[in-house]
């Protein structure tokens, strides 16, 4: 099967090609892009489209690569040995399987999401090179080698907080999700809100794209934030006339908290509006 997007996810042609190329090459798909452009959601939709189970490994700053393979609880085993518990004789009782082991052990092909890999330390990607390349790893405590029964589709996301090692990048198929143009954004809105008033969407998107073009904005509003903002506009039944700002003198758009995420950007827009009002006197 080929990935062509789903009813709830608008995948551009180049994104579809990237997913299918990674599957064909049997390489991890490394996805980068602005926060809110649907990187994590892509893995969910690929799994849904292909009828595969999704296994998610969300990376934190404290996450170690070993945790994706397995963790050995030596402390619990020592305690049980002191208490004379029978289960202490089988070391497998103290091994906790990680997400990679879960994916490798699946009878069917699964989709494995390694989400926000750049949150971990710089050595994290290198520590997974062999496992992702050969689709196997060794369990020292039991002396067994775990091999993937069915090679999983691996999707890795990054917000570019850290540079990833060249050796790791070489083993991936890379795709950058460009920010949607207006036509693509319209399709995304139509998927989420079919039948929404066209004039309301037009006015809202005018404001949205104007905000993204404001120089010096610390956090540009993303696709997910536009969707949230439209939901609020519909819930509060805001008329499109309120969104019109042909003279540029309104301070900030209504319900701006869905679009703007820090006080610096709010203050900057207020200053720009104040200057615009003075110039128009």
Coordinates of C-alpha atoms in Angstrom, one line a residue:
X1 CA 0.0 0.0 0.0
X2 CA 1.1 3.6 -0.7
X3 CA 0.5 6.5 1.7
X4 CA -1.6 9.2 0.1
X5 CA -2.8 11.0 3.2
X6 CA -6.1 10.4 5.0
X7 CA -9.5 12.0 5.3
X8 CA -8.3 13.9 8.4
X9 CA -4.7 14.7 7.3
X10 CA -3.8 16.7 4.2
X11 CA -0.4 15.4 3.0
X12 CA 1.3 17.3 0.2
X13 CA 2.6 15.4 -2.8
X14 CA 6.2 15.8 -1.7
X15 CA 5.4 14.5 1.8
X16 CA 3.6 11.5 0.4
X17 CA 6.7 10.8 -1.8
X18 CA 8.9 11.0 1.2
X19 CA 6.9 8.6 3.3
X20 CA 6.7 6.0 0.5
X21 CA 10.4 6.5 -0.4
X22 CA 11.4 5.7 3.2
X23 CA 9.2 2.6 3.3
X24 CA 10.7 1.4 0.0
X25 CA 14.3 2.1 1.1
X26 CA 13.5 0.6 4.6
X27 CA 15.1 3.6 6.2
X28 CA 13.9 5.7 9.1
X29 CA 12.0 8.8 7.9
X30 CA 13.4 11.9 9.6
X31 CA 10.8 14.7 9.7
X32 CA 11.6 18.3 10.5
X33 CA 9.5 21.4 10.4
X34 CA 8.1 24.2 12.5
X35 CA 6.3 23.2 15.6
X36 CA 2.6 22.7 14.8
X37 CA 3.0 21.5 11.2
X38 CA 1.8 18.0 11.9
X39 CA 5.0 16.0 12.3
X40 CA 3.8 13.8 15.2
X41 CA 0.4 13.5 13.7
X42 CA 2.0 12.2 10.5
X43 CA 3.0 9.0 12.2
X44 CA -0.5 8.5 13.5
X45 CA -2.0 9.0 10.0
X46 CA 0.6 6.8 8.3
X47 CA -0.4 4.0 10.7
X48 CA -4.1 4.6 10.1
X49 CA -3.6 4.7 6.4
X50 CA -1.6 1.5 6.3
X51 CA -3.8 -0.3 8.9
X52 CA -0.7 -0.7 11.1
X53 CA -0.3 -0.5 14.9
X54 CA 1.4 2.7 16.2
X55 CA 4.1 2.5 18.9
X56 CA 5.0 5.9 20.2
X57 CA 8.3 6.8 22.0
X58 CA 8.2 10.3 23.2
X59 CA 11.7 11.6 23.9
X60 CA 12.5 13.8 26.9
X61 CA 15.7 15.5 27.9
X62 CA 16.5 12.7 30.4
X63 CA 15.7 9.9 28.0
X64 CA 18.5 7.4 27.3
X65 CA 18.8 5.2 24.2
X66 CA 19.0 2.1 26.3
X67 CA 15.5 2.8 27.6
X68 CA 14.2 2.2 24.0
X69 CA 15.7 -1.3 24.1
X70 CA 15.2 -2.5 27.6
X71 CA 15.9 -1.7 31.3
X72 CA 17.2 -4.1 33.8
X73 CA 16.0 -3.6 37.4
X74 CA 18.9 -4.9 39.4
X75 CA 17.6 -3.2 42.6
X76 CA 14.3 -5.1 42.6
X77 CA 16.2 -8.4 42.0
X78 CA 18.5 -7.7 44.9
X79 CA 15.6 -7.0 47.2
X80 CA 13.7 -10.1 46.1
X81 CA 16.8 -12.2 46.6
X82 CA 17.1 -10.9 50.2
X83 CA 13.5 -11.7 50.8
X84 CA 13.8 -15.2 49.2
X85 CA 11.2 -14.6 46.5
X86 CA 11.0 -17.4 43.9
X87 CA 10.9 -15.1 40.9
X88 CA 14.4 -14.0 41.5
X89 CA 15.8 -17.1 39.8
X90 CA 14.6 -15.9 36.4
X91 CA 16.3 -12.8 35.4
X92 CA 13.7 -12.1 32.7
X93 CA 11.3 -11.1 35.5
X94 CA 13.5 -7.9 36.0
X95 CA 13.8 -6.8 32.4
X96 CA 11.4 -4.2 31.2
X97 CA 11.0 -4.1 27.4
X98 CA 11.4 -0.7 25.7
X99 CA 9.5 0.6 22.6
X100 CA 12.1 -0.7 20.1
X101 CA 11.8 -4.2 21.6
X102 CA 8.0 -3.9 21.4
X103 CA 8.2 -2.9 17.8
X104 CA 10.8 -5.6 16.9
X105 CA 8.8 -8.3 18.7
X106 CA 5.5 -7.6 16.9
X107 CA 4.3 -10.3 14.5
X108 CA 2.9 -7.7 12.1
X109 CA 4.6 -4.6 10.6
X110 CA 4.1 -1.6 12.9
X111 CA 4.8 2.1 12.8
X112 CA 7.4 3.2 15.4
X113 CA 7.4 6.9 16.2
X114 CA 10.5 8.4 17.9
X115 CA 9.1 11.8 18.7
X116 CA 11.3 14.9 19.2
X117 CA 14.7 13.1 19.1
X118 CA 16.5 16.4 19.4
X119 CA 15.3 16.8 23.0
X120 CA 17.8 14.1 24.2
X121 CA 21.5 14.6 24.6
X122 CA 23.8 14.7 21.5
X123 CA 24.9 11.0 21.9
X124 CA 21.3 9.7 21.9
X125 CA 21.0 9.3 18.0
X126 CA 24.5 7.7 17.8
X127 CA 23.5 5.2 20.5
X128 CA 20.7 3.9 18.2
X129 CA 22.7 3.6 15.0
X130 CA 23.3 -0.1 15.0
X131 CA 19.8 -1.0 16.3
X132 CA 18.0 1.1 13.7
X133 CA 20.3 -0.1 10.9
X134 CA 20.4 -3.8 11.6
X135 CA 17.0 -4.0 13.3
X136 CA 18.5 -6.1 16.1
X137 CA 20.2 -5.7 19.5
X138 CA 21.8 -7.9 22.2
X139 CA 20.5 -8.4 25.7
X140 CA 23.5 -8.9 27.9
X141 CA 21.7 -10.1 31.0
X142 CA 20.1 -13.1 29.1
X143 CA 22.6 -13.5 26.3
X144 CA 19.8 -13.3 23.6
X145 CA 19.7 -11.3 20.4
X146 CA 16.4 -9.6 19.7
X147 CA 15.7 -9.3 15.9
X148 CA 12.8 -7.6 14.3
X149 CA 10.2 -10.1 13.1
X150 CA 8.8 -7.5 10.7
X151 CA 10.9 -4.4 9.9
X152 CA 8.9 -1.5 11.4
X153 CA 8.2 1.8 9.6
X154 CA 10.3 4.2 11.7
X155 CA 9.3 7.9 11.8
X156 CA 11.6 10.3 13.7
X157 CA 10.6 13.9 14.4
X158 CA 12.9 16.8 15.2
X159 CA 12.3 20.5 16.0
X160 CA 15.9 21.3 15.2
X161 CA 16.8 22.2 18.8
X162 CA 20.1 20.3 18.3
X163 CA 22.1 19.3 15.3
X164 CA 21.9 15.6 14.7
X165 CA 25.1 13.6 14.0
X166 CA 26.1 13.0 10.4
X167 CA 26.4 9.3 10.8
X168 CA 22.8 9.2 12.0
X169 CA 21.5 11.5 9.2
X170 CA 23.2 9.3 6.6
X171 CA 21.0 6.4 7.7
X172 CA 17.7 8.3 7.4
X173 CA 15.5 9.6 4.6
X174 CA 15.0 13.3 5.3
X175 CA 12.0 15.5 4.7
X176 CA 11.3 19.0 5.8
X177 CA 7.6 19.9 6.1
X178 CA 7.4 23.4 4.6
X179 CA 4.8 25.7 6.1
X180 CA 1.6 25.3 4.1
X181 CA 0.8 27.9 1.5
X182 CA -2.7 29.5 1.5
X183 CA -4.2 26.9 -0.8
X184 CA -2.9 24.0 1.3
X185 CA -4.0 25.8 4.4
X186 CA -7.5 26.1 3.0
X187 CA -7.6 22.4 2.4
X188 CA -6.5 21.7 6.0
X189 CA -9.2 24.1 7.3
X190 CA -11.8 22.3 5.2
X191 CA -10.8 19.0 6.6
X192 CA -11.3 20.2 10.2
X193 CA -14.3 22.5 9.6
X194 CA -16.3 21.4 6.5
X195 CA -19.0 23.9 5.6
X196 CA -17.4 26.8 7.5
X197 CA -18.3 30.2 6.2
X198 CA -15.8 31.1 3.4
X199 CA -15.7 34.8 4.3
X200 CA -14.8 34.1 7.9
X201 CA -12.0 31.8 6.9
X202 CA -10.8 34.4 4.4
X203 CA -10.6 37.1 7.0
X204 CA -9.1 34.9 9.6
X205 CA -6.4 33.6 7.2
X206 CA -5.6 37.2 6.1
X207 CA -4.9 38.0 9.8
X208 CA -3.0 34.8 10.3
X209 CA -0.6 35.2 7.4
X210 CA -0.1 38.9 8.2
X211 CA 0.9 37.9 11.7
X212 CA 3.4 35.4 10.4
X213 CA 5.0 38.2 8.2
X214 CA 5.5 40.6 11.1
X215 CA 9.3 41.1 11.4
X216 CA 10.7 40.3 14.9
X217 CA 7.9 38.0 16.0
X218 CA 9.4 35.6 18.5
X219 CA 6.9 32.8 18.0
X220 CA 5.0 32.7 14.6
X221 CA 1.6 31.2 14.8
X222 CA 1.4 27.7 13.4
X223 CA -1.1 25.5 11.6
X224 CA -2.4 24.0 14.8
X225 CA -2.9 27.4 16.3
X226 CA -4.9 28.6 13.4
X227 CA -7.2 25.6 13.8
X228 CA -7.6 26.4 17.5
X229 CA -8.3 30.0 16.7
X230 CA -11.0 29.2 14.2
X231 CA -12.6 26.8 16.6
X232 CA -12.8 29.7 19.2
X233 CA -14.2 32.1 16.5
X234 CA -16.9 29.6 15.7
X235 CA -17.7 28.8 19.3
X236 CA -18.1 32.5 20.2
X237 CA -19.8 33.2 16.9
X238 CA -17.5 36.1 16.0
X239 CA -18.7 37.8 12.8
X240 CA -16.2 38.3 10.0
X241 CA -16.7 42.0 10.3
X242 CA -14.9 42.0 13.6
X243 CA -11.8 40.5 11.9
X244 CA -11.6 43.1 9.2
X245 CA -8.8 45.6 9.9
X246 CA -8.3 47.4 6.6
X247 CA -6.7 50.4 8.4
X248 CA -4.3 48.3 10.5
X249 CA -5.2 50.2 13.7
X250 CA -6.6 47.4 15.8
X251 CA -4.3 46.4 18.6
X252 CA -4.4 42.6 18.3
X253 CA -7.0 40.1 16.8
X254 CA -9.8 38.8 19.0
X255 CA -9.0 35.7 21.1
X256 CA -5.4 36.4 20.3
X257 CA -4.3 33.9 23.0
X258 CA -4.8 31.1 20.5
X259 CA -2.3 32.7 18.1
X260 CA 0.2 34.6 20.2
X261 CA 2.1 32.6 22.9
X262 CA 4.3 35.2 24.7
X263 CA 3.9 38.7 26.1
X264 CA 6.8 40.1 23.9
X265 CA 4.8 39.5 20.7
X266 CA 1.7 40.9 22.2
X267 CA 3.5 44.1 23.3
X268 CA 5.2 44.4 19.9
X269 CA 1.9 44.2 18.0
X270 CA 0.3 46.8 20.4
X271 CA 3.2 49.1 19.7
X272 CA 2.9 48.6 16.0
X273 CA -0.8 49.3 16.2
X274 CA -0.2 52.5 18.3
X275 CA 2.3 53.8 15.7
X276 CA -0.2 53.0 12.9
X277 CA -2.9 55.0 14.6
X278 CA -0.6 58.0 15.1
X279 CA 0.4 57.9 11.4
X280 CA -3.3 57.8 10.3
X281 CA -4.3 60.9 12.4

